[in-house]
């Protein structure tokens, strides 16, 4: 299962305050600006790891991926003939304080944080310091409009994209009428809104949709049994939610579950409760080559959650510095859309050479080419908000044993 997404209540409160917090000018300015070079000739990356305790494994995967990108860059000659530096990493919960430490240490770009609710504190500090922040894991929809002066980007798709991907699964199954059941809160509403919009665009009828709280999913599901497909969007409490939906008479063959309630339930649910159910997990499964590269540098790594997205974030920062021919943070921010393959007025660099992975793109840059980076998490192509424009998901199907087996992928354009 992927990492927990934003703590919705915390995000909502912080975003409400943050709409005017950074004071860095109009949203998107740095992304299309033409700044005066401000670097010192040494490219330094920072890494914000905010997952500790039981969630520390999330930080391990991201650290390994960023270290790999830095090592690959240095094997190719570094930046401007000098090694790319990764500043000392100090995992912790005070994101604002850690962001200040990294800015004071000379970070030119920072990767992280994981938890969306911690992003505003980092954005407020780093945008004032003109240091781009690229998160590999933030999914809160509200961060799209958070004022950063154009210094915030993310290689993970916002929440609404998953709703659209669930609708695509329903469409593939032949469904003509869907019901969307979502857990109360900002996260659930964002995904449900994305699903409703995608259903309308696909010509699917929607009926029986409802919001639920606590363990009331069964009551909501009772009105959805007439639908061809029932989308269940939740964030935690997956076992209780899915048990309630099954008890309400919704068979697994109609069920499509969001990543927030994805899990290996086995005997925790009644035998056959999820038989035929589908579920999504954001991202793509790492290639064998990428896994081998990561494990070579982090032999104890046993979970690759957000590793691809973190690698892409670091790679894009390195490539942006190369494209700008300057390691200053403002210059990096101004070239991230270009090197990601994004198409935004004022940021496009014209013809670009597609390349997959950092070594190939660095080789293309060394020959003078403008690059369009394709990453381990898939195409990136940042938009004017710093969001990815393509979202990829892994699809799983449950058997009678209530265990999921990966059986495909879903890609949706945003």
XYZ file of C-alpha atoms in Angstrom:
414
model
C 0.000 0.000 0.000
C 1.148 3.500 -0.732
C 1.864 5.963 2.024
C -1.103 7.650 3.715
C -2.083 10.817 1.873
C -2.639 14.190 3.498
C -4.266 14.484 6.871
C -7.282 16.234 5.429
C -8.256 18.450 8.323
C -4.699 19.678 8.832
C -4.254 20.368 5.147
C -7.527 22.279 4.911
C -6.601 24.535 7.806
C -3.088 25.212 6.643
C -4.123 25.808 3.053
C -6.728 28.326 4.163
C -4.003 30.267 5.909
C -1.463 29.729 3.183
C -3.319 31.228 0.253
C -1.585 34.517 1.056
C 1.180 33.279 3.332
C 4.234 33.146 1.119
C 4.106 36.664 -0.268
C 6.146 35.561 -3.268
C 4.091 37.130 -6.020
C 1.653 35.555 -8.455
C 1.450 31.780 -8.499
C 3.550 30.383 -11.341
C 5.908 33.362 -11.777
C 9.133 31.487 -11.068
C 8.093 28.647 -13.374
C 8.174 30.895 -16.449
C 10.554 33.636 -15.324
C 13.960 34.450 -16.830
C 16.038 35.096 -13.711
C 19.524 36.484 -13.464
C 22.007 33.658 -12.699
C 22.533 33.369 -8.955
C 24.365 30.086 -8.419
C 27.803 29.596 -6.931
C 28.868 26.767 -9.258
C 28.024 23.899 -6.869
C 24.636 22.186 -7.215
C 23.304 21.194 -3.805
C 20.143 19.154 -3.203
C 18.248 18.923 0.063
C 15.895 16.148 1.159
C 12.959 16.587 3.545
C 12.037 13.321 5.248
C 9.011 13.761 7.482
C 8.052 10.104 7.974
C 9.315 8.604 11.224
C 8.378 5.697 13.470
C 6.214 3.100 11.679
C 6.320 5.184 8.487
C 10.106 5.555 8.394
C 10.323 3.073 5.506
C 8.869 5.772 3.247
C 11.882 7.952 3.921
C 14.285 5.079 3.282
C 12.972 4.594 -0.263
C 13.108 8.294 -1.071
C 16.607 8.720 0.354
C 17.903 5.754 -1.661
C 16.369 7.132 -4.855
C 17.817 10.626 -4.415
C 21.226 9.193 -3.542
C 21.072 7.115 -6.733
C 20.270 10.174 -8.859
C 23.142 12.139 -7.311
C 25.557 9.257 -7.858
C 24.478 8.879 -11.483
C 24.929 12.596 -12.051
C 28.402 12.531 -10.576
C 29.344 9.466 -12.605
C 28.457 11.547 -15.672
C 30.730 14.411 -14.582
C 28.575 16.192 -12.022
C 27.327 19.720 -12.598
C 29.680 22.121 -14.370
C 32.559 19.745 -13.670
C 31.937 19.617 -9.916
C 30.161 16.888 -7.912
C 26.491 17.375 -7.157
C 26.097 17.476 -3.375
C 23.345 15.968 -1.244
C 23.127 17.931 1.983
C 23.001 15.979 5.278
C 19.535 14.516 5.843
C 17.825 14.908 9.216
C 14.418 13.139 9.324
C 11.947 14.830 11.627
C 8.534 16.358 12.135
C 9.400 20.081 12.214
C 9.262 20.676 8.484
C 9.606 24.439 8.732
C 12.751 24.240 10.847
C 14.313 21.621 8.587
C 13.482 23.732 5.521
C 15.242 26.707 7.101
C 18.290 24.552 7.853
C 18.483 23.385 4.241
C 18.065 26.901 2.863
C 20.797 28.202 5.169
C 23.053 25.307 4.103
C 22.802 26.486 0.498
C 20.258 24.064 -0.974
C 19.493 24.919 -4.596
C 16.487 22.542 -4.757
C 14.763 20.413 -2.117
C 13.002 17.058 -2.544
C 10.029 16.331 -0.249
C 8.072 16.279 1.975
C 5.959 13.099 2.009
C 2.889 14.242 3.937
C 0.782 16.879 2.160
C -0.091 18.522 5.459
C 3.601 19.377 5.932
C 4.059 20.926 2.492
C 2.802 24.447 3.322
C 5.425 24.918 6.043
C 8.165 23.935 3.598
C 6.759 26.030 0.758
C 6.521 29.148 2.912
C 10.189 28.910 3.932
C 11.722 27.772 0.658
C 9.760 30.028 -1.677
C 10.988 33.063 0.245
C 14.521 31.724 -0.155
C 13.832 31.153 -3.898
C 14.492 27.431 -3.570
C 12.232 25.088 -5.569
C 10.516 22.312 -3.627
C 9.643 19.111 -5.529
C 7.548 16.605 -3.597
C 7.466 12.956 -4.677
C 4.382 12.168 -2.594
C 2.066 15.151 -1.964
C -1.423 14.489 -3.333
C -3.692 17.053 -1.578
C -5.782 18.800 -4.226
C -5.540 22.160 -2.449
C -1.788 22.361 -3.010
C -2.413 23.101 -6.684
C -3.541 26.609 -5.776
C -1.257 27.151 -2.781
C 0.744 30.325 -3.331
C 4.392 29.459 -3.770
C 5.573 32.094 -6.211
C 6.073 29.228 -8.663
C 8.613 27.371 -6.499
C 6.475 24.290 -5.763
C 6.271 21.167 -7.945
C 5.292 17.545 -7.365
C 5.880 14.293 -9.230
C 2.827 12.648 -7.586
C -0.592 13.336 -9.096
C -3.259 15.292 -7.162
C -6.112 13.294 -5.663
C -8.734 13.927 -8.338
C -6.723 11.902 -10.845
C -7.376 8.693 -8.922
C -11.118 9.238 -9.166
C -10.755 9.500 -12.936
C -8.681 6.309 -12.992
C -11.375 4.426 -11.053
C -13.936 5.552 -13.640
C -11.654 4.310 -16.405
C -11.598 0.877 -14.719
C -15.407 0.953 -14.555
C -15.629 1.891 -18.232
C -13.296 -0.942 -19.200
C -15.540 -3.398 -17.350
C -18.496 -2.328 -19.462
C -20.282 -0.351 -16.749
C -22.922 2.128 -17.920
C -24.093 3.340 -14.505
C -21.820 3.969 -11.517
C -22.232 4.917 -7.878
C -19.524 6.829 -6.026
C -19.280 6.307 -2.268
C -16.732 8.535 -0.579
C -15.570 8.953 2.977
C -16.247 12.406 4.406
C -13.325 14.827 4.264
C -11.280 16.804 1.766
C -9.500 13.739 0.405
C -12.679 11.797 -0.262
C -14.440 14.775 -1.803
C -11.524 15.563 -4.124
C -11.418 12.012 -5.463
C -15.205 11.817 -5.728
C -15.329 15.103 -7.640
C -12.655 13.801 -10.000
C -14.652 10.607 -10.528
C -17.904 12.475 -11.186
C -16.229 14.718 -13.764
C -14.630 11.738 -15.495
C -17.935 9.841 -15.541
C -19.678 12.753 -17.242
C -16.889 13.020 -19.803
C -17.126 9.275 -20.507
C -20.900 9.358 -20.833
C -21.519 7.165 -17.793
C -24.634 7.726 -15.686
C -24.207 8.275 -11.943
C -26.790 7.247 -9.367
C -26.732 6.091 -5.764
C -23.642 8.140 -4.921
C -23.276 9.142 -1.277
C -20.892 10.367 1.397
C -20.264 8.241 4.464
C -18.616 8.775 7.820
C -17.110 6.338 10.281
C -18.441 2.857 9.649
C -21.597 3.979 7.851
C -20.384 2.799 4.454
C -22.936 -0.018 4.505
C -25.871 2.373 4.758
C -24.468 4.399 1.856
C -23.884 1.245 -0.182
C -27.482 0.102 0.242
C -28.589 2.755 -2.242
C -25.870 1.870 -4.733
C -26.685 -1.782 -5.448
C -28.425 -0.918 -8.711
C -25.227 0.476 -10.229
C -23.045 -1.574 -12.572
C -19.953 -0.464 -10.668
C -19.587 0.904 -7.150
C -16.558 3.113 -6.489
C -15.554 3.172 -2.822
C -13.184 6.001 -1.908
C -11.768 6.010 1.589
C -8.725 6.890 3.628
C -8.032 4.303 6.281
C -10.446 1.915 8.040
C -10.457 -0.174 4.875
C -11.383 -3.425 6.591
C -14.442 -1.918 8.308
C -15.514 -0.009 5.193
C -15.267 -2.982 2.859
C -16.952 -5.324 5.336
C -19.864 -2.899 5.609
C -20.173 -2.609 1.832
C -20.157 -6.399 1.451
C -22.769 -6.779 4.209
C -24.967 -4.309 2.308
C -25.074 -6.761 -0.587
C -22.580 -5.222 -3.012
C -20.673 -8.119 -4.624
C -16.950 -7.902 -5.188
C -17.505 -8.066 -8.943
C -19.031 -4.556 -8.812
C -16.522 -3.042 -6.404
C -13.741 -0.593 -7.334
C -11.621 0.525 -4.368
C -9.340 3.542 -4.022
C -5.734 3.227 -2.888
C -6.646 4.570 0.548
C -8.425 1.296 1.362
C -6.253 -1.049 -0.697
C -4.830 -3.896 1.346
C -4.171 -7.614 1.617
C -7.226 -8.505 3.687
C -7.266 -12.288 3.472
C -9.171 -13.879 6.348
C -9.856 -10.471 7.920
C -12.922 -10.335 5.634
C -15.491 -13.037 4.939
C -14.337 -15.521 2.313
C -15.214 -14.201 -1.155
C -16.201 -10.732 0.078
C -13.833 -9.105 -2.428
C -13.917 -11.762 -5.137
C -13.574 -9.892 -8.438
C -13.072 -6.471 -6.825
C -10.576 -4.098 -8.423
C -8.291 -1.604 -6.673
C -5.756 1.029 -7.640
C -2.357 1.997 -6.289
C -0.700 5.204 -7.592
C 2.483 4.947 -9.600
C 4.065 2.172 -11.603
C 5.984 -0.880 -10.500
C 9.719 -0.173 -10.589
C 11.603 -1.738 -13.469
C 14.015 -4.573 -12.599
C 16.932 -2.332 -13.598
C 15.816 0.477 -11.294
C 15.269 -1.959 -8.429
C 18.740 -3.402 -8.933
C 20.309 0.070 -8.985
C 18.529 1.043 -5.758
C 19.411 -2.178 -3.958
C 23.045 -1.862 -4.977
C 23.248 1.348 -2.938
C 20.690 0.410 -0.249
C 20.855 -3.388 0.199
C 18.424 -3.388 3.146
C 15.647 -1.591 1.279
C 12.466 -3.678 1.257
C 9.819 -1.174 0.139
C 10.056 1.050 -2.932
C 7.072 3.316 -2.212
C 7.700 6.762 -3.733
C 11.188 5.720 -4.868
C 10.406 6.346 -8.538
C 8.811 9.699 -7.840
C 11.740 10.783 -5.619
C 14.274 9.736 -8.249
C 12.373 11.716 -10.864
C 12.230 14.782 -8.620
C 15.999 14.765 -8.058
C 16.722 13.998 -11.715
C 14.549 16.869 -12.902
C 16.277 19.306 -10.540
C 19.675 18.233 -11.863
C 18.551 18.478 -15.485
C 16.936 21.882 -14.878
C 20.216 23.242 -13.542
C 21.948 21.920 -16.658
C 19.349 23.491 -18.932
C 19.657 26.832 -17.138
C 23.446 26.639 -17.008
C 23.046 27.951 -13.474
C 22.586 26.189 -10.141
C 20.619 29.024 -8.545
C 17.213 28.032 -7.227
C 15.299 30.556 -9.320
C 17.010 29.317 -12.479
C 16.180 25.699 -11.635
C 12.524 26.591 -11.026
C 12.364 28.374 -14.377
C 13.525 25.271 -16.286
C 11.644 22.457 -14.531
C 8.651 22.656 -16.879
C 10.996 22.638 -19.892
C 12.974 19.540 -18.938
C 9.847 17.682 -17.801
C 8.314 18.026 -21.252
C 5.586 20.395 -20.119
C 3.897 22.705 -22.604
C 3.198 26.030 -20.915
C 3.332 29.441 -22.632
C 6.524 31.183 -21.615
C 8.240 27.963 -20.526
C 8.503 25.936 -23.731
C 11.983 25.569 -25.155
C 10.838 24.310 -28.550
C 11.933 20.934 -29.868
C 13.037 18.560 -27.135
C 14.647 15.128 -27.237
C 12.785 12.457 -25.291
C 15.033 10.449 -22.992
C 14.323 7.967 -20.217
C 16.234 8.128 -16.951
C 18.883 10.545 -15.756
C 22.008 9.079 -17.432
C 20.396 9.148 -20.900
C 19.113 12.690 -20.427
C 22.451 13.945 -19.118
C 24.133 12.422 -22.180
C 21.657 14.242 -24.434
C 22.264 17.524 -22.592
C 26.009 17.053 -22.962
C 25.483 16.983 -26.732
C 23.582 20.260 -26.558
C 20.038 18.863 -26.804
C 17.033 20.239 -24.945
C 15.542 17.236 -23.138
C 12.078 15.866 -22.401
C 12.593 13.644 -19.366
C 10.630 10.396 -19.044
C 10.969 9.048 -15.532
C 10.667 5.976 -13.388
C 7.154 7.104 -12.418
C 6.236 7.733 -16.048
C 5.850 10.957 -18.059
C 5.910 14.091 -15.919
C 5.223 17.156 -18.102
C 4.586 19.737 -15.367
C 1.737 22.185 -15.945
C 1.562 25.847 -14.925
C 0.823 24.821 -11.314
C 3.782 22.461 -11.041
C 1.476 19.419 -11.214
C 2.071 16.388 -13.437
C -0.256 16.197 -16.431
C -0.330 12.406 -16.657
C -1.155 10.110 -13.748
C -0.355 6.408 -13.726
C -1.797 3.734 -11.489
C -1.318 0.010 -10.947
C -4.532 -2.044 -11.092
C -5.168 -5.076 -8.885
C -7.892 -7.730 -8.868
C -8.951 -9.598 -5.728
C -9.631 -13.315 -5.628
C -11.957 -15.266 -3.362
C -9.166 -15.254 -0.766
C -9.465 -11.426 -0.528
C -5.878 -11.003 -1.707
C -4.947 -8.689 -4.588
C -2.975 -9.610 -7.703
C -1.624 -6.934 -10.018
C -3.087 -7.311 -13.481
C -2.611 -4.071 -15.369
C -2.126 -0.319 -15.381
C -4.294 2.737 -15.855
C -3.037 6.047 -17.237
C -5.183 9.172 -17.176
C -4.465 12.619 -18.530
C -5.259 15.518 -16.238
